[in-house]
Amino acid sequence: MEMNRFTLNFNIYVGVMIRLFKVKEKQRELAENANGGAPTKKQSPGELRLHKGLLHIFNGIEFVILMFYVVFLRVDISELNLPKSCAITFPNGKDNLMNFEVSIRPDEGYYFGGTFLFSFQVSPVYPHEAPKVKCKTKVYHPNIDLEGNVCLNILREDWKPVLNINTIIYGLYHLFTEPNYEDPLNHEAAAVLRDNPKMFESNVRRAMSGGYVGQTFFPRCV
């Protein structure tokens, strides 16, 4: 565990150094363009060779780090231990691990029998950043808004590199078995759940069957 933490921290450090180097390179180019393309100080052949060599080294390091994260993600996905009601698919093929979809079919609770599809967009620096997750199924839910944004703490401030894709999927599944009105994105649905659970259940069933809740239409998902 300590070695893994060291490796990940080292990768962050190198990534930052690469970005700083490229920012400085861009600033130098802008300065040259502002002066009509003439550099302020002419570099010697040795300096030019060193500069190009460093650029190749930095690009190589960046590529190696990216491959490290891809391998990390591949292992993470290969070790998924999902409930039977959840499934993962790769619409762009299994070679594209950075983008995939997860379907959740709750087997209990308000959303029993429905099927809900989520898209995952994984950052190149995963697991240091949480994946971007959107619900592609329009759903009447206090913690998912009508645009598909998801309110799940581990996708925001509580994300840590020790968490993984499996943790997120279980968190999403938990949203359907125990929706939370205290941290809502859909405030109207949250208020109904808080004040009138029976009406909330009726609204959920109507939405899942393909119908209107208030002025909003929900496509069938059962």
Short mmCIF file of C-alpha atoms in Angstrom, two decimals:
data_model
loop_
_atom_site.label_atom_id
_atom_site.label_comp_id
_atom_site.label_asym_id
_atom_site.label_seq_id
_atom_site.Cartn_x
_atom_site.Cartn_y
_atom_site.Cartn_z
CA MET A 1 0.00 0.00 0.00
CA GLU A 2 2.81 2.45 0.86
CA MET A 3 4.58 1.67 -2.41
CA ASN A 4 1.37 2.25 -4.37
CA ARG A 5 0.85 5.58 -2.65
CA PHE A 6 4.43 6.59 -3.44
CA THR A 7 4.04 5.60 -7.10
CA LEU A 8 0.80 7.53 -7.49
CA ASN A 9 2.19 10.62 -5.78
CA PHE A 10 5.28 10.45 -7.99
CA ASN A 11 3.09 10.27 -11.07
CA ILE A 12 1.19 13.36 -9.97
CA TYR A 13 4.46 15.21 -9.45
CA VAL A 14 5.78 14.27 -12.87
CA GLY A 15 2.47 15.20 -14.47
CA VAL A 16 2.62 18.64 -12.89
CA MET A 17 6.20 19.12 -14.07
CA ILE A 18 5.22 18.20 -17.61
CA ARG A 19 2.39 20.70 -17.62
CA LEU A 20 4.63 23.45 -16.22
CA PHE A 21 7.21 22.71 -18.90
CA LYS A 22 4.60 22.94 -21.66
CA VAL A 23 3.18 26.17 -20.26
CA LYS A 24 6.65 27.73 -20.33
CA GLU A 25 7.17 26.42 -23.86
CA LYS A 26 3.90 28.01 -24.97
CA GLN A 27 4.81 31.31 -23.31
CA ARG A 28 8.14 31.31 -25.18
CA GLU A 29 6.37 30.73 -28.49
CA LEU A 30 3.91 33.56 -27.81
CA ALA A 31 6.79 35.91 -26.96
CA GLU A 32 8.54 35.01 -30.21
CA ASN A 33 5.38 35.60 -32.24
CA ALA A 34 4.89 38.97 -30.55
CA ASN A 35 8.40 39.95 -31.68
CA GLY A 36 7.72 39.06 -35.28
CA GLY A 37 8.98 35.51 -34.89
CA ALA A 38 12.47 36.47 -33.79
CA PRO A 39 13.56 34.92 -30.45
CA THR A 40 14.87 37.31 -27.84
CA LYS A 41 17.97 35.19 -27.36
CA LYS A 42 19.48 32.93 -29.98
CA GLN A 43 20.15 29.43 -28.72
CA SER A 44 23.36 27.61 -29.48
CA PRO A 45 23.26 24.23 -31.32
CA GLY A 46 24.00 22.51 -28.00
CA GLU A 47 21.14 24.28 -26.27
CA LEU A 48 18.78 23.40 -29.09
CA ARG A 49 19.75 19.71 -28.89
CA LEU A 50 19.29 19.75 -25.11
CA HIS A 51 15.94 21.48 -25.42
CA LYS A 52 14.66 18.98 -27.99
CA GLY A 53 16.00 16.09 -25.94
CA LEU A 54 14.21 17.30 -22.83
CA LEU A 55 11.00 17.74 -24.81
CA HIS A 56 11.22 14.13 -26.04
CA ILE A 57 11.90 12.92 -22.49
CA PHE A 58 8.96 14.83 -21.06
CA ASN A 59 6.64 13.55 -23.80
CA GLY A 60 7.87 10.02 -23.16
CA ILE A 61 7.27 10.30 -19.43
CA GLU A 62 3.77 11.65 -20.05
CA PHE A 63 3.00 8.69 -22.34
CA VAL A 64 4.29 6.17 -19.79
CA ILE A 65 2.19 7.75 -17.03
CA LEU A 66 -0.91 7.65 -19.23
CA MET A 67 -0.29 3.97 -19.94
CA PHE A 68 0.10 3.37 -16.20
CA TYR A 69 -3.35 4.83 -15.57
CA VAL A 70 -4.88 2.81 -18.42
CA VAL A 71 -3.44 -0.39 -16.93
CA PHE A 72 -4.73 0.65 -13.50
CA LEU A 73 -8.23 1.15 -14.96
CA ARG A 74 -8.08 -2.16 -16.85
CA VAL A 75 -7.27 -4.03 -13.62
CA ASP A 76 -9.99 -2.11 -11.80
CA ILE A 77 -12.62 -3.10 -14.37
CA SER A 78 -11.44 -6.71 -14.55
CA GLU A 79 -11.94 -7.02 -10.78
CA LEU A 80 -15.51 -5.69 -10.74
CA ASN A 81 -17.77 -7.58 -8.37
CA LEU A 82 -21.21 -6.28 -9.28
CA PRO A 83 -24.62 -7.29 -8.01
CA LYS A 84 -26.66 -9.34 -10.48
CA SER A 85 -28.90 -6.34 -11.09
CA CYS A 86 -26.00 -4.30 -12.55
CA ALA A 87 -24.16 -4.73 -15.85
CA ILE A 88 -21.34 -2.92 -17.65
CA THR A 89 -21.09 -2.46 -21.43
CA PHE A 90 -18.59 -0.79 -23.77
CA PRO A 91 -20.49 0.91 -26.64
CA ASN A 92 -17.23 1.95 -28.34
CA GLY A 93 -15.57 -1.45 -27.88
CA LYS A 94 -13.54 -2.85 -25.00
CA ASP A 95 -10.41 -1.10 -26.25
CA ASN A 96 -11.98 2.17 -25.14
CA LEU A 97 -11.94 1.73 -21.38
CA MET A 98 -12.27 5.43 -20.67
CA ASN A 99 -15.93 5.50 -21.75
CA PHE A 100 -18.49 2.87 -20.82
CA GLU A 101 -22.06 2.43 -19.60
CA VAL A 102 -23.57 0.76 -16.55
CA SER A 103 -27.18 -0.39 -16.34
CA ILE A 104 -28.86 -0.77 -12.97
CA ARG A 105 -32.10 -2.71 -12.43
CA PRO A 106 -33.08 -2.36 -8.75
CA ASP A 107 -34.58 -5.49 -7.21
CA GLU A 108 -36.18 -3.69 -4.26
CA GLY A 109 -37.48 -0.31 -3.18
CA TYR A 110 -39.38 2.43 -5.02
CA TYR A 111 -37.59 1.77 -8.32
CA PHE A 112 -38.06 -2.01 -8.39
CA GLY A 113 -38.24 -3.32 -11.96
CA GLY A 114 -36.90 -0.21 -13.67
CA THR A 115 -33.75 -0.12 -15.79
CA PHE A 116 -31.50 2.92 -15.53
CA LEU A 117 -28.49 3.58 -17.74
CA PHE A 118 -25.43 5.57 -16.65
CA SER A 119 -22.52 6.79 -18.76
CA PHE A 120 -19.01 6.85 -17.28
CA GLN A 121 -16.26 9.11 -18.61
CA VAL A 122 -12.98 8.29 -16.88
CA SER A 123 -10.32 10.94 -16.41
CA PRO A 124 -6.80 10.26 -17.79
CA VAL A 125 -5.53 10.63 -14.23
CA TYR A 126 -7.96 8.17 -12.63
CA PRO A 127 -7.99 7.27 -9.75
CA HIS A 128 -6.88 10.74 -8.67
CA GLU A 129 -10.05 12.20 -10.14
CA ALA A 130 -13.50 10.63 -9.96
CA PRO A 131 -15.11 9.59 -13.26
CA LYS A 132 -17.80 11.85 -14.70
CA VAL A 133 -21.09 9.98 -14.35
CA LYS A 134 -24.41 10.92 -15.97
CA CYS A 135 -27.78 9.17 -15.89
CA LYS A 136 -28.96 8.67 -19.49
CA THR A 137 -32.41 7.53 -18.35
CA LYS A 138 -34.78 10.34 -17.47
CA VAL A 139 -35.88 9.51 -13.95
CA TYR A 140 -38.00 11.02 -11.20
CA HIS A 141 -35.49 10.95 -8.37
CA PRO A 142 -34.47 13.39 -5.61
CA ASN A 143 -30.75 12.80 -6.20
CA ILE A 144 -30.76 12.85 -10.02
CA ASP A 145 -31.92 15.90 -11.94
CA LEU A 146 -33.72 15.94 -15.28
CA GLU A 147 -30.43 16.53 -17.12
CA GLY A 148 -28.94 13.35 -15.67
CA ASN A 149 -26.60 14.93 -13.13
CA VAL A 150 -26.07 12.69 -10.13
CA CYS A 151 -25.72 13.77 -6.50
CA LEU A 152 -23.43 11.16 -4.96
CA ASN A 153 -20.85 12.24 -2.40
CA ILE A 154 -18.08 9.93 -3.63
CA LEU A 155 -18.31 11.56 -7.06
CA ARG A 156 -17.59 14.91 -5.46
CA GLU A 157 -15.88 15.95 -2.23
CA ASP A 158 -15.61 12.45 -0.74
CA TRP A 159 -13.72 10.92 -3.66
CA LYS A 160 -10.37 9.32 -2.76
CA PRO A 161 -7.88 7.40 -4.94
CA VAL A 162 -8.51 4.26 -2.87
CA LEU A 163 -12.08 4.17 -4.23
CA ASN A 164 -12.86 2.54 -7.56
CA ILE A 165 -15.47 1.90 -10.24
CA ASN A 166 -17.02 -0.88 -8.18
CA THR A 167 -17.58 1.54 -5.27
CA ILE A 168 -19.32 4.04 -7.56
CA ILE A 169 -21.67 1.44 -9.02
CA TYR A 170 -22.68 0.25 -5.56
CA GLY A 171 -23.23 3.89 -4.59
CA LEU A 172 -25.51 4.41 -7.59
CA TYR A 173 -27.42 1.25 -6.78
CA HIS A 174 -27.86 2.51 -3.21
CA LEU A 175 -29.46 5.72 -4.55
CA PHE A 176 -32.30 3.62 -5.97
CA THR A 177 -32.84 1.44 -2.92
CA GLU A 178 -32.57 4.37 -0.48
CA PRO A 179 -33.13 7.75 -2.17
CA ASN A 180 -32.10 10.67 0.02
CA TYR A 181 -34.24 13.81 0.31
CA GLU A 182 -31.64 15.63 2.44
CA ASP A 183 -29.14 16.21 -0.38
CA PRO A 184 -31.31 16.73 -3.47
CA LEU A 185 -30.83 17.80 -7.06
CA ASN A 186 -34.53 17.46 -7.85
CA HIS A 187 -35.93 19.53 -4.99
CA GLU A 188 -39.56 18.91 -5.91
CA ALA A 189 -39.14 15.12 -5.80
CA ALA A 190 -37.20 15.43 -2.54
CA ALA A 191 -39.99 17.44 -0.92
CA VAL A 192 -42.60 14.85 -1.95
CA LEU A 193 -40.44 11.99 -0.62
CA ARG A 194 -39.99 13.83 2.69
CA ASP A 195 -43.60 14.91 3.18
CA ASN A 196 -45.65 12.22 1.45
CA PRO A 197 -43.82 8.94 0.72
CA LYS A 198 -46.99 7.32 -0.67
CA MET A 199 -47.38 10.07 -3.26
CA PHE A 200 -43.67 9.81 -4.05
CA GLU A 201 -44.08 6.09 -4.72
CA SER A 202 -47.06 6.80 -6.98
CA ASN A 203 -45.07 9.45 -8.90
CA VAL A 204 -42.15 7.05 -9.36
CA ARG A 205 -44.39 4.29 -10.73
CA ARG A 206 -46.11 6.74 -13.08
CA ALA A 207 -42.79 8.05 -14.37
CA MET A 208 -41.30 4.58 -14.83
CA SER A 209 -44.40 3.42 -16.73
CA GLY A 210 -44.05 6.30 -19.18
CA GLY A 211 -46.14 9.27 -18.16
CA TYR A 212 -46.28 12.76 -16.73
CA VAL A 213 -45.38 13.87 -13.24
CA GLY A 214 -46.59 17.44 -13.08
CA GLN A 215 -45.56 19.05 -16.37
CA THR A 216 -42.65 16.67 -17.02
CA PHE A 217 -42.91 13.58 -19.21
CA PHE A 218 -40.79 10.52 -18.41
CA PRO A 219 -40.18 7.79 -21.01
CA ARG A 220 -41.00 4.23 -19.99
CA CYS A 221 -38.11 2.39 -18.33
CA VAL A 222 -39.75 -0.83 -17.08
#
